Amino acid sequence: MNRKFFCGIVSSLVIICMLSACSIRFGDSGPSKHDDAINYGIETSDADYIIYDFDSINVFKKDKNNQLELTKRVKRKDSDIRYWREFFRNFGNTYATRSSVSPDNNRVSMVTIDSSTLAQKRFELDKNDDMFSLCIDDSYIYFSTPYAYSKIIFHRLSHDLADVEKFEFKCDKAVQFPIAMQPVGDNIFVLTGMYGFKNKPTDYLENHLFKFDRNFNLIKDIDLNFNDSGYQGMAYDGKHKLYITKSIEKVVNNKIVPSREIICFDIEKEKELKRYQLSESMPRFIKFDAERNKLIIMRDYYQPGDLSFTILSLANGEEQVFSLQDAYSLPGQPKPPYFSMKNGICHFLLRDRIVVYDTYKKERVDLPLTKCDLKEPSFMIVKT
């Protein structure tokens, strides 16, 4: 395989490396990293959607004819901040995500936003640090920062961002980039991949699932027995199963052979249980709908083809596939679209509309934004 092409594939897949079993605790990083909270004093109890635009915050109410009424608009106090749509997680009424300062994108922060008051807090990482995977439990926010061959730094922040601890995990066997993290009980599982081994071919890859304690000491290294390409995403069913997306089967003569698989892995038995074959290729992002026992899977938006979503029933294997390509192909549409799921309803923020898809009724409704004078909508808080 051509080395340049291989490295490009690895970069797009965000593949991780093998880690050693030694972590070092750093303790509190100090108060200098914390910015003053931003408050807007907006009442949002009657809102259905709150959309963050390039330089404004917009509060919308939906009428019975599926038309959006703009009820409030305020100027953003942090218009130099760009939110990363892929990273949004929520705990209670609060959203958390990775952000960066434009145009100086090497200044990366963790941001939390209270959906009731829109109060915002920010914890800035050390210069040139980045955030490669993120998860949240009832008490903490966790994220990881890799450093080539040398180490990975795991951060553990309190929900209010007031307390932070760092854990250094030594690694010297391969190149590493975190893919996905998932807290389960007293442990945190990290989906990993690795390449660049000494005495191995350039295109040699491995995928592992690492089981850590909450201080990031390695308890178990589970080999997923796949070394042709990288797994993409991971979702947890709240019990003992992880669902992992496999986007690429292999690369032959510098050409991608797409995959259509979802792997079901039992973390108690530490083995693969089942593989689901999808009708759509290259699954990437994945969410678990606990209320309806379904998986919501987004096709890899970096690859050519339709932007489609698959809703897979875990009860009977039934698939629903719907496309956003009609709106997604519009000029200036950010990639990927912001996606939120609430009570089994999918909400997608596009440049000129909100698309609402009911996975139970199998109905799509478009809420137009063309008259709202939005410049660059980046994410939204769904309250409906």
Tab-separated table of C-alpha atoms in Angstrom:
chain	number	residue	atom	x	y	z
A	1	MET	CA	0.000	0.000	0.000
A	2	ASN	CA	1.229	3.498	-0.829
A	3	ARG	CA	2.456	5.055	2.443
A	4	LYS	CA	0.953	8.484	1.791
A	5	PHE	CA	-2.431	6.998	0.941
A	6	PHE	CA	-2.313	4.736	3.972
A	7	CYS	CA	-1.545	7.605	6.337
A	8	GLY	CA	-4.447	9.577	4.873
A	9	ILE	CA	-6.817	6.675	5.482
A	10	VAL	CA	-5.562	6.288	9.024
A	11	SER	CA	-6.006	9.987	9.689
A	12	SER	CA	-9.589	10.012	8.421
A	13	LEU	CA	-10.448	6.970	10.517
A	14	VAL	CA	-8.907	8.450	13.672
A	15	ILE	CA	-7.291	5.127	14.574
A	16	ILE	CA	-5.629	4.451	17.946
A	17	CYS	CA	-2.582	2.612	19.062
A	18	MET	CA	-1.612	0.003	21.604
A	19	LEU	CA	-1.015	1.404	25.078
A	20	SER	CA	1.083	0.149	27.946
A	21	ALA	CA	-0.386	-0.549	31.382
A	22	CYS	CA	1.142	2.304	33.364
A	23	SER	CA	-0.691	5.531	34.207
A	24	ILE	CA	0.529	8.514	36.221
A	25	ARG	CA	-1.840	10.831	38.066
A	26	PHE	CA	-1.092	14.535	37.752
A	27	GLY	CA	-3.779	15.982	40.007
A	28	ASP	CA	-5.469	19.380	39.651
A	29	SER	CA	-4.293	21.447	36.690
A	30	GLY	CA	-4.946	24.734	38.480
A	31	PRO	CA	-7.583	27.481	38.270
A	32	SER	CA	-5.842	29.485	35.534
A	33	LYS	CA	-7.470	27.301	32.908
A	34	HIS	CA	-11.008	28.336	33.781
A	35	ASP	CA	-12.734	31.230	32.032
A	36	ASP	CA	-15.436	33.309	33.676
A	37	ALA	CA	-18.938	32.010	32.999
A	38	ILE	CA	-20.943	33.641	30.219
A	39	ASN	CA	-24.548	34.440	31.112
A	40	TYR	CA	-27.332	35.669	28.837
A	41	GLY	CA	-30.316	35.893	31.181
A	42	ILE	CA	-32.688	34.423	28.577
A	43	GLU	CA	-35.908	32.671	29.556
A	44	THR	CA	-36.185	29.476	27.510
A	45	SER	CA	-38.925	27.485	29.276
A	46	ASP	CA	-41.369	27.961	26.369
A	47	ALA	CA	-38.805	27.292	23.610
A	48	ASP	CA	-38.847	24.319	21.248
A	49	TYR	CA	-35.443	24.917	19.657
A	50	ILE	CA	-32.472	27.132	20.505
A	51	ILE	CA	-30.049	27.530	17.596
A	52	TYR	CA	-26.512	28.857	17.948
A	53	ASP	CA	-25.546	30.778	14.826
A	54	PHE	CA	-22.208	32.309	13.877
A	55	ASP	CA	-22.797	35.448	15.957
A	56	SER	CA	-26.209	35.024	17.610
A	57	ILE	CA	-28.387	32.757	19.757
A	58	ASN	CA	-31.892	32.231	18.373
A	59	VAL	CA	-34.898	30.941	20.316
A	60	PHE	CA	-37.734	29.339	18.330
A	61	LYS	CA	-41.284	28.212	19.040
A	62	LYS	CA	-43.018	25.762	16.701
A	63	ASP	CA	-46.673	26.301	15.735
A	64	LYS	CA	-49.271	23.664	14.822
A	65	ASN	CA	-48.452	24.088	11.109
A	66	ASN	CA	-44.802	23.145	11.664
A	67	GLN	CA	-43.609	26.704	11.168
A	68	LEU	CA	-40.898	28.142	13.408
A	69	GLU	CA	-41.424	31.494	15.082
A	70	LEU	CA	-38.309	33.378	16.170
A	71	THR	CA	-39.164	34.627	19.670
A	72	LYS	CA	-35.750	35.889	20.851
A	73	ARG	CA	-32.387	36.697	19.342
A	74	VAL	CA	-29.330	37.846	21.272
A	75	LYS	CA	-25.788	38.543	20.169
A	76	ARG	CA	-23.300	35.844	21.133
A	77	LYS	CA	-20.640	36.956	23.610
A	78	ASP	CA	-18.245	34.304	22.297
A	79	SER	CA	-18.570	34.619	18.518
A	80	ASP	CA	-14.899	33.676	18.097
A	81	ILE	CA	-15.665	30.184	19.461
A	82	ARG	CA	-16.497	27.290	17.124
A	83	TYR	CA	-18.349	24.300	18.539
A	84	TRP	CA	-17.547	20.814	17.240
A	85	ARG	CA	-20.842	19.193	16.296
A	86	GLU	CA	-19.571	15.604	16.536
A	87	PHE	CA	-18.584	15.946	20.182
A	88	PHE	CA	-21.816	17.064	21.838
A	89	ARG	CA	-22.879	15.058	24.895
A	90	ASN	CA	-25.391	15.966	27.569
A	91	PHE	CA	-25.939	15.310	31.266
A	92	GLY	CA	-29.245	16.443	32.708
A	93	ASN	CA	-29.989	19.896	31.290
A	94	THR	CA	-26.377	20.594	30.372
A	95	TYR	CA	-24.573	20.091	27.067
A	96	ALA	CA	-20.810	19.587	26.785
A	97	THR	CA	-18.574	19.678	23.721
A	98	ARG	CA	-15.155	20.449	22.291
A	99	SER	CA	-14.644	24.010	21.087
A	100	SER	CA	-11.852	25.934	19.439
A	101	VAL	CA	-11.044	29.595	18.938
A	102	SER	CA	-11.234	30.804	15.336
A	103	PRO	CA	-8.893	31.336	13.541
A	104	ASP	CA	-6.419	30.128	16.188
A	105	ASN	CA	-7.758	26.560	16.177
A	106	ASN	CA	-4.943	25.203	18.349
A	107	ARG	CA	-6.678	26.770	21.375
A	108	VAL	CA	-9.070	24.000	22.346
A	109	SER	CA	-11.522	24.043	25.259
A	110	MET	CA	-14.186	21.974	26.940
A	111	VAL	CA	-17.421	23.964	27.007
A	112	THR	CA	-20.614	23.331	28.968
A	113	ILE	CA	-23.931	25.052	28.219
A	114	ASP	CA	-26.944	25.017	30.522
A	115	SER	CA	-29.985	24.473	28.296
A	116	SER	CA	-32.317	26.316	30.706
A	117	THR	CA	-30.319	29.513	31.249
A	118	LEU	CA	-27.758	29.242	28.395
A	119	ALA	CA	-25.048	29.957	30.973
A	120	GLN	CA	-21.710	28.785	29.590
A	121	LYS	CA	-18.465	27.666	31.218
A	122	ARG	CA	-15.172	26.873	29.539
A	123	PHE	CA	-12.047	24.929	30.486
A	124	GLU	CA	-9.110	25.608	28.172
A	125	LEU	CA	-6.604	22.857	27.418
A	126	ASP	CA	-2.869	23.437	27.364
A	127	LYS	CA	-1.665	25.034	24.149
A	128	ASN	CA	-1.486	22.569	21.223
A	129	ASP	CA	-3.428	19.928	23.187
A	130	ASP	CA	-6.509	18.496	21.551
A	131	MET	CA	-9.526	16.342	22.375
A	132	PHE	CA	-9.940	13.060	20.520
A	133	SER	CA	-12.656	11.213	22.444
A	134	LEU	CA	-15.191	12.228	25.054
A	135	CYS	CA	-17.623	10.579	27.467
A	136	ILE	CA	-19.703	11.632	30.475
A	137	ASP	CA	-21.059	9.868	33.559
A	138	ASP	CA	-23.124	11.063	36.534
A	139	SER	CA	-20.208	12.934	38.098
A	140	TYR	CA	-17.478	13.625	35.553
A	141	ILE	CA	-16.539	14.512	31.996
A	142	TYR	CA	-13.684	12.455	30.532
A	143	PHE	CA	-11.636	13.135	27.430
A	144	SER	CA	-8.316	12.077	25.962
A	145	THR	CA	-5.326	13.778	24.331
A	146	PRO	CA	-2.734	11.652	22.488
A	147	TYR	CA	0.955	12.474	22.032
A	148	ALA	CA	2.310	10.389	19.131
A	149	TYR	CA	4.460	7.530	20.435
A	150	SER	CA	4.980	8.841	23.934
A	151	LYS	CA	1.734	8.988	25.916
A	152	ILE	CA	-1.965	9.677	26.160
A	153	ILE	CA	-3.322	12.166	28.673
A	154	PHE	CA	-6.778	11.420	30.061
A	155	HIS	CA	-8.624	14.315	31.703
A	156	ARG	CA	-11.318	13.941	34.347
A	157	LEU	CA	-13.370	17.097	34.978
A	158	SER	CA	-16.215	17.723	37.371
A	159	HIS	CA	-19.445	18.723	35.643
A	160	ASP	CA	-18.981	22.338	36.739
A	161	LEU	CA	-15.399	22.293	35.341
A	162	ALA	CA	-14.100	23.469	38.718
A	163	ASP	CA	-11.983	20.390	39.430
A	164	VAL	CA	-9.777	18.599	36.932
A	165	GLU	CA	-7.364	15.708	37.179
A	166	LYS	CA	-4.951	14.411	34.546
A	167	PHE	CA	-3.756	10.854	34.076
A	168	GLU	CA	-0.749	10.099	31.907
A	169	PHE	CA	-0.838	6.724	30.192
A	170	LYS	CA	2.559	5.677	28.847
A	171	CYS	CA	2.680	4.160	25.375
A	172	ASP	CA	5.666	3.207	23.275
A	173	LYS	CA	4.501	0.490	20.882
A	174	ALA	CA	2.629	2.340	18.134
A	175	VAL	CA	0.973	5.567	16.961
A	176	GLN	CA	-2.182	6.367	18.913
A	177	PHE	CA	-5.357	8.414	18.512
A	178	PRO	CA	-8.430	7.801	20.698
A	179	ILE	CA	-11.621	6.756	18.903
A	180	ALA	CA	-14.363	6.339	21.518
A	181	MET	CA	-14.761	6.134	25.303
A	182	GLN	CA	-17.613	4.651	27.335
A	183	PRO	CA	-18.072	4.582	31.143
A	184	VAL	CA	-19.602	1.338	32.437
A	185	GLY	CA	-19.930	0.848	36.194
A	186	ASP	CA	-16.523	1.327	37.803
A	187	ASN	CA	-14.738	1.117	34.470
A	188	ILE	CA	-14.124	3.065	31.288
A	189	PHE	CA	-13.854	1.233	27.969
A	190	VAL	CA	-11.774	2.782	25.200
A	191	LEU	CA	-12.094	1.618	21.611
A	192	THR	CA	-8.609	1.693	20.173
A	193	GLY	CA	-6.653	0.972	17.052
A	194	MET	CA	-2.958	1.069	16.348
A	195	TYR	CA	-0.510	1.315	13.492
A	196	GLY	CA	3.158	2.106	12.994
A	197	PHE	CA	4.476	-0.896	14.933
A	198	LYS	CA	8.198	-1.504	14.900
A	199	ASN	CA	9.110	-4.482	12.716
A	200	LYS	CA	5.632	-4.495	11.112
A	201	PRO	CA	4.533	-3.472	7.588
A	202	THR	CA	3.380	0.133	7.181
A	203	ASP	CA	-0.200	-0.928	6.498
A	204	TYR	CA	-0.440	-3.268	9.507
A	205	LEU	CA	-3.290	-2.340	11.846
A	206	GLU	CA	-4.872	-3.710	14.992
A	207	ASN	CA	-8.053	-2.899	16.902
A	208	HIS	CA	-8.423	-3.418	20.637
A	209	LEU	CA	-10.900	-2.631	23.402
A	210	PHE	CA	-9.202	-1.451	26.579
A	211	LYS	CA	-10.858	-1.782	29.966
A	212	PHE	CA	-9.636	0.807	32.501
A	213	ASP	CA	-10.532	1.645	36.058
A	214	ARG	CA	-11.601	5.228	36.753
A	215	ASN	CA	-7.957	6.238	37.336
A	216	PHE	CA	-7.041	4.916	33.869
A	217	ASN	CA	-5.081	1.915	35.030
A	218	LEU	CA	-5.374	-0.777	32.380
A	219	ILE	CA	-7.314	-3.782	33.641
A	220	LYS	CA	-7.778	-5.752	30.434
A	221	ASP	CA	-6.591	-5.552	26.844
A	222	ILE	CA	-9.195	-7.209	24.608
A	223	ASP	CA	-7.999	-7.952	21.081
A	224	LEU	CA	-10.884	-7.442	18.624
A	225	ASN	CA	-9.051	-9.547	16.040
A	226	PHE	CA	-9.359	-7.103	13.175
A	227	ASN	CA	-6.299	-5.689	11.433
A	228	ASP	CA	-7.408	-4.633	7.965
A	229	SER	CA	-8.751	-1.195	8.873
A	230	GLY	CA	-10.145	0.832	11.782
A	231	TYR	CA	-13.443	0.659	13.590
A	232	GLN	CA	-15.246	3.993	13.655
A	233	GLY	CA	-17.683	4.480	16.534
A	234	MET	CA	-19.198	2.856	19.590
A	235	ALA	CA	-22.558	2.892	21.408
A	236	TYR	CA	-23.548	1.326	24.746
A	237	ASP	CA	-26.911	-0.313	25.460
A	238	GLY	CA	-26.835	0.541	29.187
A	239	LYS	CA	-26.392	-3.114	30.190
A	240	HIS	CA	-23.502	-5.186	28.865
A	241	LYS	CA	-23.315	-4.706	25.108
A	242	LEU	CA	-21.269	-2.374	22.932
A	243	TYR	CA	-22.168	-1.773	19.286
A	244	ILE	CA	-19.193	-0.883	17.076
A	245	THR	CA	-19.333	0.480	13.530
A	246	LYS	CA	-17.033	-0.944	10.875
A	247	SER	CA	-16.803	1.453	7.960
A	248	ILE	CA	-14.095	-0.059	5.770
A	249	GLU	CA	-13.505	-3.746	5.086
A	250	LYS	CA	-9.994	-3.276	3.719
A	251	VAL	CA	-7.879	-1.218	1.327
A	252	VAL	CA	-6.717	-2.928	-1.874
A	253	ASN	CA	-4.389	-1.188	-4.330
A	254	ASN	CA	-5.088	2.151	-2.636
A	255	LYS	CA	-8.846	1.675	-3.062
A	256	ILE	CA	-11.326	1.413	-0.217
A	257	VAL	CA	-13.500	-1.685	0.042
A	258	PRO	CA	-16.543	-0.488	2.038
A	259	SER	CA	-18.023	-2.412	4.937
A	260	ARG	CA	-21.659	-2.566	6.063
A	261	GLU	CA	-21.175	-4.159	9.476
A	262	ILE	CA	-22.156	-3.381	13.047
A	263	ILE	CA	-20.402	-5.566	15.633
A	264	CYS	CA	-22.185	-6.461	18.871
A	265	PHE	CA	-19.668	-7.088	21.664
A	266	ASP	CA	-20.494	-8.426	25.147
A	267	ILE	CA	-18.234	-6.730	27.697
A	268	GLU	CA	-19.103	-9.233	30.451
A	269	LYS	CA	-18.285	-12.306	28.363
A	270	GLU	CA	-15.537	-10.368	26.572
A	271	LYS	CA	-16.467	-11.716	23.171
A	272	GLU	CA	-18.252	-10.806	19.977
A	273	LEU	CA	-21.899	-11.911	19.947
A	274	LYS	CA	-23.207	-10.948	16.540
A	275	ARG	CA	-22.678	-8.970	13.348
A	276	TYR	CA	-25.406	-6.966	11.653
A	277	GLN	CA	-25.188	-6.439	7.886
A	278	LEU	CA	-26.648	-3.084	6.841
A	279	SER	CA	-28.058	-2.160	3.449
A	280	GLU	CA	-26.066	1.105	3.536
A	281	SER	CA	-22.273	1.023	3.387
A	282	MET	CA	-19.664	2.780	5.521
A	283	PRO	CA	-21.423	3.248	8.881
A	284	ARG	CA	-19.628	5.800	11.068
A	285	PHE	CA	-21.439	7.527	13.970
A	286	ILE	CA	-23.791	5.472	16.107
A	287	LYS	CA	-26.263	6.140	18.921
A	288	PHE	CA	-28.404	3.800	20.998
A	289	ASP	CA	-32.110	4.590	21.462
A	290	ALA	CA	-32.866	2.934	24.813
A	291	GLU	CA	-36.572	3.750	24.703
A	292	ARG	CA	-37.143	1.826	21.476
A	293	ASN	CA	-34.152	-0.564	21.513
A	294	LYS	CA	-32.792	0.739	18.224
A	295	LEU	CA	-29.494	1.914	16.805
A	296	ILE	CA	-29.250	5.211	14.892
A	297	ILE	CA	-26.337	5.011	12.458
A	298	MET	CA	-24.914	7.773	10.264
A	299	ARG	CA	-23.047	6.943	7.082
A	300	ASP	CA	-19.490	8.284	6.857
A	301	TYR	CA	-19.932	11.857	5.599
A	302	TYR	CA	-16.265	12.073	4.557
A	303	GLN	CA	-16.790	9.508	1.813
A	304	PRO	CA	-18.512	9.986	-1.576
A	305	GLY	CA	-22.191	9.093	-1.759
A	306	ASP	CA	-25.486	9.828	-0.095
A	307	LEU	CA	-25.732	11.178	3.465
A	308	SER	CA	-28.044	8.516	4.855
A	309	PHE	CA	-29.119	7.345	8.268
A	310	THR	CA	-30.098	3.807	9.220
A	311	ILE	CA	-32.402	2.977	12.117
A	312	LEU	CA	-31.795	-0.641	13.067
A	313	SER	CA	-34.233	-2.467	15.342
A	314	LEU	CA	-32.329	-4.762	17.702
A	315	ALA	CA	-35.541	-6.660	18.410
A	316	ASN	CA	-36.120	-7.947	14.876
A	317	GLY	CA	-33.286	-6.630	12.702
A	318	GLU	CA	-35.615	-4.381	10.687
A	319	GLU	CA	-34.000	-1.408	8.968
A	320	GLN	CA	-35.300	2.047	8.158
A	321	VAL	CA	-33.127	4.156	5.880
A	322	PHE	CA	-33.695	7.819	5.181
A	323	SER	CA	-31.615	10.379	3.339
A	324	LEU	CA	-30.714	14.005	4.035
A	325	GLN	CA	-28.893	14.419	0.742
A	326	ASP	CA	-31.492	16.827	-0.654
A	327	ALA	CA	-30.633	19.389	2.004
A	328	TYR	CA	-27.098	18.276	2.767
A	329	SER	CA	-25.885	18.998	-0.768
A	330	LEU	CA	-26.765	22.687	-0.502
A	331	PRO	CA	-23.807	25.094	-0.861
A	332	GLY	CA	-22.156	25.934	2.441
A	333	GLN	CA	-23.726	23.093	4.396
A	334	PRO	CA	-21.427	22.231	7.340
A	335	LYS	CA	-20.259	18.644	7.709
A	336	PRO	CA	-21.587	16.760	9.520
A	337	PRO	CA	-25.021	18.187	10.351
A	338	TYR	CA	-25.720	18.606	14.046
A	339	PHE	CA	-27.765	15.618	15.224
A	340	SER	CA	-29.779	15.244	18.427
A	341	MET	CA	-32.110	12.493	19.581
A	342	LYS	CA	-34.820	12.984	22.176
A	343	ASN	CA	-37.613	10.554	23.110
A	344	GLY	CA	-36.936	8.480	20.012
A	345	ILE	CA	-37.204	11.515	17.709
A	346	CYS	CA	-34.214	12.512	15.562
A	347	HIS	CA	-33.516	16.223	14.998
A	348	PHE	CA	-31.015	17.364	12.347
A	349	LEU	CA	-29.844	20.961	11.997
A	350	LEU	CA	-29.096	21.890	8.390
A	351	ARG	CA	-28.265	25.228	6.860
A	352	ASP	CA	-31.819	26.036	5.726
A	353	ARG	CA	-34.015	23.745	7.849
A	354	ILE	CA	-34.454	21.455	10.810
A	355	VAL	CA	-35.311	17.908	9.774
A	356	VAL	CA	-37.349	15.922	12.302
A	357	TYR	CA	-37.642	12.154	11.869
A	358	ASP	CA	-39.897	9.973	14.038
A	359	THR	CA	-38.353	6.493	14.091
A	360	TYR	CA	-41.612	4.952	15.346
A	361	LYS	CA	-44.036	6.543	12.903
A	362	LYS	CA	-41.395	6.586	10.135
A	363	GLU	CA	-42.340	10.171	9.338
A	364	ARG	CA	-40.135	13.083	8.301
A	365	VAL	CA	-41.052	16.735	8.857
A	366	ASP	CA	-38.983	19.684	7.579
A	367	LEU	CA	-39.062	22.933	9.557
A	368	PRO	CA	-37.812	25.709	7.231
A	369	LEU	CA	-35.265	28.256	8.438
A	370	THR	CA	-35.015	30.230	5.192
A	371	LYS	CA	-36.792	33.293	6.621
A	372	CYS	CA	-34.803	33.384	9.840
A	373	ASP	CA	-31.663	35.088	8.475
A	374	LEU	CA	-29.201	32.577	9.924
A	375	LYS	CA	-25.632	32.800	8.660
A	376	GLU	CA	-23.900	29.641	9.890
A	377	PRO	CA	-26.042	27.566	12.293
A	378	SER	CA	-23.749	25.213	14.186
A	379	PHE	CA	-25.751	23.426	16.878
A	380	MET	CA	-29.101	23.498	18.610
A	381	ILE	CA	-30.699	22.659	21.938
A	382	VAL	CA	-33.844	20.584	21.479
A	383	LYS	CA	-36.490	21.233	24.139
A	384	THR	CA	-39.634	20.027	22.353
